[in-house]
XYZ file of C-alpha atoms in Angstrom:
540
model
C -30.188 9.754 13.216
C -33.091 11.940 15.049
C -32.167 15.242 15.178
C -32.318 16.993 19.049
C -35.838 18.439 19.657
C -37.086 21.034 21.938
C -35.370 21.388 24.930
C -37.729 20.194 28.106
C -37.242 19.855 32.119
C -36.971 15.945 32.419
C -37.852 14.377 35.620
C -35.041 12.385 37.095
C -35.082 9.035 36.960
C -34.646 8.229 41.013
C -34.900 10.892 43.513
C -31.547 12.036 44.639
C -30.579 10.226 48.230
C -31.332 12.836 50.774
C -27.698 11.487 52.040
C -25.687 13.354 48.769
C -24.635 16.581 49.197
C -24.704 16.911 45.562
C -27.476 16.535 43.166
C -26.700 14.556 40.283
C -28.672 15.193 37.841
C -29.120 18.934 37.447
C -26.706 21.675 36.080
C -25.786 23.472 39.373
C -22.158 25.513 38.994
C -23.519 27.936 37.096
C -26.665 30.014 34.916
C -26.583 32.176 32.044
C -27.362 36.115 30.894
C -28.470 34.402 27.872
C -30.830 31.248 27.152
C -30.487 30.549 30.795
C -33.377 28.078 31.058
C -32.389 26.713 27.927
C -28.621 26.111 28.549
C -29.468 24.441 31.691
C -31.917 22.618 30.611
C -29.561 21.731 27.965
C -27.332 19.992 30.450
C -29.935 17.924 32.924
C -29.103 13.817 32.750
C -32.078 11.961 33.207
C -30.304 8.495 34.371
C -30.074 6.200 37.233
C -27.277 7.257 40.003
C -27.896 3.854 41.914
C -26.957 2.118 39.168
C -23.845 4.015 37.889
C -23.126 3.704 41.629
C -23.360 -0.142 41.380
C -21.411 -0.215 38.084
C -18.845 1.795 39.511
C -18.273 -0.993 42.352
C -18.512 -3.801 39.989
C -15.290 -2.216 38.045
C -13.311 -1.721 41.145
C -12.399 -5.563 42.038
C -12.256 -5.559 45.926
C -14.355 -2.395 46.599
C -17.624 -3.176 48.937
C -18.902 0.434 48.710
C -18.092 3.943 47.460
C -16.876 6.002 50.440
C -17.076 9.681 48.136
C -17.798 11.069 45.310
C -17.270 14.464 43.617
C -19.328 16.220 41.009
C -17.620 18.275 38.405
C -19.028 20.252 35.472
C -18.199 21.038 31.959
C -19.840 22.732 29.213
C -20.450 19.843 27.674
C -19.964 16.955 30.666
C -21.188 15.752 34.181
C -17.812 14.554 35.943
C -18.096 11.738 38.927
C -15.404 11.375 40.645
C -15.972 8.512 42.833
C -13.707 6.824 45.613
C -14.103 3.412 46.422
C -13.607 1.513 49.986
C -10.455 0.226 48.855
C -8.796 3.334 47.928
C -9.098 3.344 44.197
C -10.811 6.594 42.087
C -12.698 5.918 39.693
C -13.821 8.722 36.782
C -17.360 8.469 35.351
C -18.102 10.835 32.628
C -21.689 11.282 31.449
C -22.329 13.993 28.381
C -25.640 16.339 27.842
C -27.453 16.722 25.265
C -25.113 19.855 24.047
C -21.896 17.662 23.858
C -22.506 16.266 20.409
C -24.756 13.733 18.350
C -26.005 10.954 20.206
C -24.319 7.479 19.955
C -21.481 9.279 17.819
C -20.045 11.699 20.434
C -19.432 8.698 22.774
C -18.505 5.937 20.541
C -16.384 8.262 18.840
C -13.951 9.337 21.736
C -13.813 5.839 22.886
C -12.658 4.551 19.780
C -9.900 7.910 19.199
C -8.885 6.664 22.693
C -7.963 3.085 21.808
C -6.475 3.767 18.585
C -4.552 6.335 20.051
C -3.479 3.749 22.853
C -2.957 0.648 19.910
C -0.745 3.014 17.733
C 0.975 5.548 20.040
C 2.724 5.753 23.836
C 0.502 8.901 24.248
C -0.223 8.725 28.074
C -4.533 8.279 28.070
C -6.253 6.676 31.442
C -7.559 3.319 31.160
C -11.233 2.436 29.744
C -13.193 0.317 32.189
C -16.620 0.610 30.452
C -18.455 3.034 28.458
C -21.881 2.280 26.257
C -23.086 5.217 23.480
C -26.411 3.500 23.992
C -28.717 5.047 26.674
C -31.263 2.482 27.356
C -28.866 0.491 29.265
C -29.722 -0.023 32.641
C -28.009 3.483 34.061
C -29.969 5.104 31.263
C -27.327 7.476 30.042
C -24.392 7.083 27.605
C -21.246 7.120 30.209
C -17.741 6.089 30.066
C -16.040 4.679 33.298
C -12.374 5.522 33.178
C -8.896 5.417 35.846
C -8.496 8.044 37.669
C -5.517 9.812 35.808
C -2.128 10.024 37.460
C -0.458 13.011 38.566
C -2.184 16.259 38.689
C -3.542 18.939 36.819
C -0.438 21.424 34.984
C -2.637 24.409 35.949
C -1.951 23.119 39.508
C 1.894 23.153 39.187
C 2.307 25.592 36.506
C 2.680 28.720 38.254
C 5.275 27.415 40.812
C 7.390 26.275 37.809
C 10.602 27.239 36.931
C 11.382 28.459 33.183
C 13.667 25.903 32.147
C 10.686 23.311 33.577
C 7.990 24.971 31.429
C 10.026 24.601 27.851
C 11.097 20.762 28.737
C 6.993 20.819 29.616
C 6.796 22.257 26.409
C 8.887 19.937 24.760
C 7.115 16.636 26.043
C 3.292 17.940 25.687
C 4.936 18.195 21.745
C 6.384 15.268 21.827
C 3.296 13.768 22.213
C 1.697 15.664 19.594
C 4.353 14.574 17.209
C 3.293 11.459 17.680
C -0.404 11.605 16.587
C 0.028 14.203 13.886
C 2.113 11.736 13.026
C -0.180 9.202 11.902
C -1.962 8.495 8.418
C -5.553 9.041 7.623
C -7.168 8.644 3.958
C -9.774 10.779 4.868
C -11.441 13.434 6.887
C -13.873 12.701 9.601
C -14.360 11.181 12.770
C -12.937 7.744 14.354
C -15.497 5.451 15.229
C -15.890 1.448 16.040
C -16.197 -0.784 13.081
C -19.490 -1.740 14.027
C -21.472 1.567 14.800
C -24.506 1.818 13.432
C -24.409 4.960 10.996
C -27.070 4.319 8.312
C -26.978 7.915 6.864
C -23.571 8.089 5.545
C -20.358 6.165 4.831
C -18.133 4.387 7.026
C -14.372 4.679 6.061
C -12.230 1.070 6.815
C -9.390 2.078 8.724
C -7.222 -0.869 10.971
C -9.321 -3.109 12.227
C -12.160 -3.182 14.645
C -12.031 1.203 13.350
C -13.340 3.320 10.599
C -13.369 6.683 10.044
C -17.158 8.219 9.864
C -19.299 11.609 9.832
C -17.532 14.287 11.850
C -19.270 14.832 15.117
C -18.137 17.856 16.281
C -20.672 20.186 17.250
C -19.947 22.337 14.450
C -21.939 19.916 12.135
C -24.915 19.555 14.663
C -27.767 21.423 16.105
C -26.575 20.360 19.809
C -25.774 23.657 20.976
C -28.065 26.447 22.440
C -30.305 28.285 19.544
C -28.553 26.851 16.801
C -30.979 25.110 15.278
C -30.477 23.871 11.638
C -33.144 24.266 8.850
C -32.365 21.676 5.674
C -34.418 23.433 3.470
C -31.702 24.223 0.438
C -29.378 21.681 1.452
C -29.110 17.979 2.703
C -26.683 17.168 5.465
C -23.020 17.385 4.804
C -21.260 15.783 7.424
C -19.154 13.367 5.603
C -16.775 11.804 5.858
C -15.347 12.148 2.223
C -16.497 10.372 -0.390
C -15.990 6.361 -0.313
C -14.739 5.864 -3.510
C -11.515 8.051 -2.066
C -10.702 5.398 0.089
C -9.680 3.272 -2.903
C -6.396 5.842 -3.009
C -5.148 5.332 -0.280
C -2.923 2.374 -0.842
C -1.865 4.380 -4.112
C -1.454 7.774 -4.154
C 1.033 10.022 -2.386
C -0.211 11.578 1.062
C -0.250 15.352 -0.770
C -2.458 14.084 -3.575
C -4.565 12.229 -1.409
C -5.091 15.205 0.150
C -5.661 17.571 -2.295
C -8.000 15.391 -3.839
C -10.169 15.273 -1.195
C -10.498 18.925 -0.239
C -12.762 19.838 -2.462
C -15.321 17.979 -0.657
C -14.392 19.121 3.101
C -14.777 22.784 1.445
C -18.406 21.541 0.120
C -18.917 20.958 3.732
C -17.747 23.797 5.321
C -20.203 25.434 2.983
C -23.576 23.483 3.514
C -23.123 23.568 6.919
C -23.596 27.098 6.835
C -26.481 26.961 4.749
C -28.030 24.618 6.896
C -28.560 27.354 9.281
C -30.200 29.783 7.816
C -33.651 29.387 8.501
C -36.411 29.465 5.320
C -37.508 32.256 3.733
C -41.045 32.822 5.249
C -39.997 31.749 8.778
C -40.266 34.802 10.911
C -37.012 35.739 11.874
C -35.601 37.500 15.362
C -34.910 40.957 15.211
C -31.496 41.049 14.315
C -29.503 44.044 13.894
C -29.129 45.558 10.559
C -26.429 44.221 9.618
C -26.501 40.575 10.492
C -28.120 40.251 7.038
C -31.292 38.375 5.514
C -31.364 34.871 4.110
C -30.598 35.730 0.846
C -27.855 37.915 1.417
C -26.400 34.844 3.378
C -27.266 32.705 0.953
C -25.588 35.090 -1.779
C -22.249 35.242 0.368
C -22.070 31.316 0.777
C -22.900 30.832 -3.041
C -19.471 33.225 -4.164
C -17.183 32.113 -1.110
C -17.695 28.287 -2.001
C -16.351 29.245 -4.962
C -13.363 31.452 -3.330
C -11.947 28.298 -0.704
C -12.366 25.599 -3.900
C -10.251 28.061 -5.359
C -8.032 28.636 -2.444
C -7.853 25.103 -1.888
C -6.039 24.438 -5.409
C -2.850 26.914 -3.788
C 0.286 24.814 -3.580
C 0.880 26.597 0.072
C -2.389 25.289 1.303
C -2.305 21.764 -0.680
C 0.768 21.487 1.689
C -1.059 21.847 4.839
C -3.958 19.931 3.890
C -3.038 16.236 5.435
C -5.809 14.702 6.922
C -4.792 15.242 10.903
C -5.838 14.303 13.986
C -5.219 16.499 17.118
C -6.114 16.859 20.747
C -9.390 19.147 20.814
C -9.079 20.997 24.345
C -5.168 20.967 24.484
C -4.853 23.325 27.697
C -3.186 22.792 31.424
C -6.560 21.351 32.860
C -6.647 18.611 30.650
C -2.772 17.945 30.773
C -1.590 15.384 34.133
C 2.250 15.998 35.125
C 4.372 14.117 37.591
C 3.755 15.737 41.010
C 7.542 15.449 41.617
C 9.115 16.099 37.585
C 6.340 18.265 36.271
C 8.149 18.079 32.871
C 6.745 14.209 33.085
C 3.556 14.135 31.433
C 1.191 11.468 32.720
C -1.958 11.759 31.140
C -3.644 13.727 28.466
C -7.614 13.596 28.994
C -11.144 14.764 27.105
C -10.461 13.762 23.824
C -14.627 14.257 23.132
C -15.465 15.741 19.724
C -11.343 14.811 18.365
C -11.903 14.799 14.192
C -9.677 14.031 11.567
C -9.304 17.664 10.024
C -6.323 19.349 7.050
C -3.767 20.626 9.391
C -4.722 24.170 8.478
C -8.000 23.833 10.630
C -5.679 24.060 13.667
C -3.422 26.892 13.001
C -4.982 29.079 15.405
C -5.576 26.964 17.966
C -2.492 28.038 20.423
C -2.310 25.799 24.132
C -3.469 27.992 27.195
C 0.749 27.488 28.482
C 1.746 28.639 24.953
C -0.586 31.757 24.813
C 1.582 35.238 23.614
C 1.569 38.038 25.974
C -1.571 40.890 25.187
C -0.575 43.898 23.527
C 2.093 45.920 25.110
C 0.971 49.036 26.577
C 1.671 52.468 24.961
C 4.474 53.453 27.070
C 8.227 53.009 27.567
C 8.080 50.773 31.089
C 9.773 47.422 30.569
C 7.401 44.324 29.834
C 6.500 42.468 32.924
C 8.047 39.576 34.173
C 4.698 37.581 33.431
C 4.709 38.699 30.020
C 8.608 37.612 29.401
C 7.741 34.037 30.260
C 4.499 34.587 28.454
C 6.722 35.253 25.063
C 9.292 32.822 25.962
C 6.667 29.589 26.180
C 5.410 30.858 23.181
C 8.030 31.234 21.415
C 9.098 27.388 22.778
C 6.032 25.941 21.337
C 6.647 27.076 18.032
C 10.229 25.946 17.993
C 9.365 22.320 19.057
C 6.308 22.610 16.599
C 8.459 23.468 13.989
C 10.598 20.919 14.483
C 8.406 18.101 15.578
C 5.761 18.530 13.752
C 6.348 20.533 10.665
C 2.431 20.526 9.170
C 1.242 22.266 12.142
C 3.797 25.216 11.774
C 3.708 25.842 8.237
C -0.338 26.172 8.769
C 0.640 28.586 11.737
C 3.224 30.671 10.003
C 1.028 30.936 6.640
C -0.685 34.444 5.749
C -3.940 34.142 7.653
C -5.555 35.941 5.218
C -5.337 32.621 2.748
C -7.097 30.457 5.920
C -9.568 33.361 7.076
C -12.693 32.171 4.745
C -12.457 28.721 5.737
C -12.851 29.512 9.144
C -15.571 31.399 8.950
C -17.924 30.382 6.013
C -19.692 27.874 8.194
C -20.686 30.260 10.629
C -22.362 33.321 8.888
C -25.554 32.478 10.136
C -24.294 33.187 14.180
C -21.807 35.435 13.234
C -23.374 37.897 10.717
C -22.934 38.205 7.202
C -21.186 41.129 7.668
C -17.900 38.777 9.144
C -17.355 36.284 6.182
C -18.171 39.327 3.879
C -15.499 41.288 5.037
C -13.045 38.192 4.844
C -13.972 37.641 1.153
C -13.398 42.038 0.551
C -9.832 41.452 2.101
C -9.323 38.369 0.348
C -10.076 39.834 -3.168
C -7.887 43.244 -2.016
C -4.990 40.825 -1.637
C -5.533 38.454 -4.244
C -2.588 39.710 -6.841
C 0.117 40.728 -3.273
C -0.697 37.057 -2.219
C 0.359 35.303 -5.733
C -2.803 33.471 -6.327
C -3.557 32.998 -9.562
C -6.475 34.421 -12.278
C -9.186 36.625 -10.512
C -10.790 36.216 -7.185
C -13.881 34.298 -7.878
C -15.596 37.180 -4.932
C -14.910 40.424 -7.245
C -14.005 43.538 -5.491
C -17.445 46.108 -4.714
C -17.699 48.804 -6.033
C -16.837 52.464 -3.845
C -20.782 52.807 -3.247
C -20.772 49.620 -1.798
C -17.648 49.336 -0.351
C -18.687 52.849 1.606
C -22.055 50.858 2.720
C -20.279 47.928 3.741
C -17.905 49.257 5.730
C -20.544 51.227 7.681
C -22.411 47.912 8.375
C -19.021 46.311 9.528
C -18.311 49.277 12.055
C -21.541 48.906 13.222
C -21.210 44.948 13.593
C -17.590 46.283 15.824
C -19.536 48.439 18.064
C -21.846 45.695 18.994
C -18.225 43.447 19.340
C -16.739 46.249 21.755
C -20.460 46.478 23.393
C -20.001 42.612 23.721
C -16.594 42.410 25.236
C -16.980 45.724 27.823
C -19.857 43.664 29.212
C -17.783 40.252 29.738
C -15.426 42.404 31.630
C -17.043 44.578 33.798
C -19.774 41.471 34.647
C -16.885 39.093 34.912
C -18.321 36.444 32.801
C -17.936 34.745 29.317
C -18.561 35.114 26.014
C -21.947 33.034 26.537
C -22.638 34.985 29.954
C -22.231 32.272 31.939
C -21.676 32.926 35.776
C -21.005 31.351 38.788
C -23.971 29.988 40.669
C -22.800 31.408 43.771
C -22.306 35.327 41.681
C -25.931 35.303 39.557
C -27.615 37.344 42.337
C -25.213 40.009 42.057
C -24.091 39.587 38.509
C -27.895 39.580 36.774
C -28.301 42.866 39.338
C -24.838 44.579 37.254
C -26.283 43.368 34.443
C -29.440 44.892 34.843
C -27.824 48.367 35.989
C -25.203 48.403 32.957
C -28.169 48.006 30.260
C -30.405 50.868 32.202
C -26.992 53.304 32.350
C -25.895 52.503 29.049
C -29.311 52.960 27.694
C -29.718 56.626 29.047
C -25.737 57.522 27.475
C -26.961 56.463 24.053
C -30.395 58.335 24.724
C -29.092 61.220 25.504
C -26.358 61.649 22.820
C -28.826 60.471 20.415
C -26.044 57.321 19.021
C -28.461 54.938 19.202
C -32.084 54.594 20.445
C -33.318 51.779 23.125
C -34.654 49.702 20.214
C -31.102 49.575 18.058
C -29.443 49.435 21.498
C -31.806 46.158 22.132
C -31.054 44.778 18.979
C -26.638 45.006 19.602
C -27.341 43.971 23.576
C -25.750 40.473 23.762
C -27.817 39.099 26.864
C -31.298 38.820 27.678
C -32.811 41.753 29.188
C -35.994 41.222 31.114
């Protein structure tokens, strides 16, 4: 499998009709404060419209022509929403280049989806077509799917009553129950039988499935500047080792487990080796303490030794079940009954769904299940919106709990004990200063958390501790920098904006760095250069 190389401007393959409102091909709801050319570039479809038209028509027996269509935009998708002549819609759903590994990312959902709909009553719309192969004759991988029924949650959510949103509750995790619920002997990612993967194992599952390399982004150099260099390490996808499959008809579900969890750690691990970039490769100028190679390199080394270790606790051995679980689980992708919106209809986007341990999801928590923010310092009463806020909450983990049981033990354990799994792959883009400081807390609380022996990461010493703690303030202030900016320029994490706000947004933008440039200045903090190096969007 060819890695992605450099991002170019494609040409399209037919000229947009001069009838379409809408142009196909190019990224238009938004840019970005950072990487813009490269983010949209990232997201151009070079394919032919005609022909998806004609394919379209071909699926919807007794249509003549397509009276509509609607374009809708994802990070990671280009949405067609088409409607025929004889009244049926009709989804087509094309992915960029930054939606996963070619091939995999497609023929993987399409194969979660039918196993899903061949062991489970988990409401998914109907397949049509789809190829993972882009030299077909629309020249893009695609998948043609019903229209779902109902509506959107977000749509009917805020009109709900309360008793409405905990039997919503109830049903979305009913549903979950149900594919939690299911077996896997190992970890990875659900593909056809017959995929062509020549670079690493395929798993048998039922037939007509395996289970194969995980093709989550997280594995993959698909999004924006995060390239991968294998220069200490070879690939690491999996899925687990073949010979595990052999167990499956014989050991216990915990052992299984267990067993194989030493080498989804291993892979955690190389995968955040693979980015650091080699030694004598000039590097950006990172702040000081995003770290060089070899103090990454250092940190990686000691914390695959902490999680093998971590992964050997009974409480996490527990948790560890090879699981499969919706991977965008929020009101948008949820379809209710327009008249019972505790009906659920449809559950859509299951693109980059893996077979992870359960513990990988304990802090993923549902947009409608999301806790109220902190309370304010002050005596007033919480607000009404905050009171329902708690209550779903609260509803979620009751039905988790009892429903499914893996997913709220790996929610209710001590984060600290799932903290360095979740961040040793991503030192590299997150600092070394973040997985450091997990491994100091980690060793502070090894003894108060009952693990046994010594933490393989031994405590620093005062000196250092003094150093390190400087360097992790400093990596806060940058944070705080980071999230002031998202909320006075309205915008995300990534800076991206509305197409129809970039004018005035890169103008704020602009004004913010030159005002908070002069503060710094002038109370001699920081100078322009340090200020540079902390300021999380491009600055022309």
């Amino acid at each position: 499998m060819k890695q992605r190389a450099e991002l170019h401007t494609p040409q399209p393959a037919i000229s947009p009709p001069s009838e379409d409102p809408l142009d196909p091909y190019t990224y238009t709801s938004g840019r970005w404060l950072r990487c813009d050319k490269l983010e949209r570039d990232g997201r151009y479809i070079k394919f032919d419209f005609d022909e998806l038209r004609k394919r379209v028509i071909e699926l919807c027996h007794g249509a003549a022509s397509i009276t509509n269509y609607e374009k809708n935009e994802g990070g990671f998708n280009r949405v067609f929403i088409f409607t025929c002549d004889n009244g049926k819609r009709v989804i087509a759903r094309l992915p960029t280049r930054v939606a996963g590994p070619s091939r995999l990312t497609t023929n993987s959902e399409v194969a979660t989806i039918k196993y899903l709909q061949l062991t489970t009553t988990v409401p998914i719309p109907t397949i049509l077509d789809w190829s993972d192969d882009s030299s077909n004759a629309i020249g893009s991988e695609y998948i043609i799917m019903e229209h779902a029924a109902g509506v959107q949650l977000h749509q009917k959510w805020p009109t709900m009553s309360m008793e409405q949103k905990v039997d919503c509750i109830r049903a979305i995790s009913e549903n979950i129950q149900q594919i939690a619920a299911i077996e896997f002997p190992v970890y990875g990612s659900l593909y056809f039988a017959d995929i062509p993967i020549d670079f690493a194992p395929k798993v048998p599952l039922a037939p007509g499935f395996c289970i194969g390399p995980h093709c989550g982004t997280r594995y993959w150099d698909c999004n924006i500047g995060d390239a991968r260099d294998y220069t200490s390490i070879k690939p690491n996808r999996g899925p687990c080792k073949s010979s595990f499959s052999l167990l499956f008809q014989q050991c216990s579900l915990q052992v299984r487990a267990g067993f194989d969890l030493a080498s989804y750690c291993d892979g955690l691990i190389d995968t955040g080796l693979s980015r650091l970039p080699p030694a004598a490769k000039p590097l950006p100028e990172n702040p000081p303490f995003h770290g060089s190679v070899a103090t990454h390199t250092r940190l990686l080394g000691v914390g695959r030794d902490v999680i093998q270790k971590l992964s050997q606790d009974p409480r996490i051995r527990e948790i560890t079940a090879p699981t499969l679980h919706h991977p965008d689980l929020h009101k948008r992708n949820i379809f209710v009954s327009d008249e019972d919106p505790t009906t659920i209809t449809a559950l859509i986007d299951w693109q980059s769904s893996s077979i992870e341990p359960a513990f990988e999801y304990a802090d993923e928590t549902p947009d409608f299940a999301a806790p109220p923010g902190p309370t304010p310092p002050s005596e007033a009463p919480p607000a009404p919106a905050d009171i329902i806020a708690q209550l779903c909450s609260q509803a979620f983990d009751a039905c988790l709990q009892v429903l499914v049981p893996r997913l709220f033990a790996a929610r209710a354990l001590d984060e600290d004990l799932l903290r360095p799994f979740r961040y040793c792959h991503r030192t590299w883009r997150d600092s070394a200063v973040v997985f450091r400081q997990e491994l100091i807390e980690i060793s502070r609380r090894w003894t108060e958390l009952g693990l046994p022996d010594q933490c393989p990461y031994p405590l620093p010493t005062s000196d250092d501790l003094v150093v390190y703690r400087r360097e992790y303030e400093d990596f806060l202030v940058a944070q705080n920098l980071k999230m002031k900016l998202v909320d006075r320029l309205d915008t995300t994490t990534d800076g991206w904006v509305p197409t129809e706000s970039w004018d005035a947004t890169k103008s704020a933008h602009k004004q913010a760095f030159e005002v908070i440039v002069r503060a710094v200045t002038d109370d001699q903090s920081m100078s322009e250069g340090d200020l540079r190096r902390i300021w999380p969007f491009d600055i022309e």
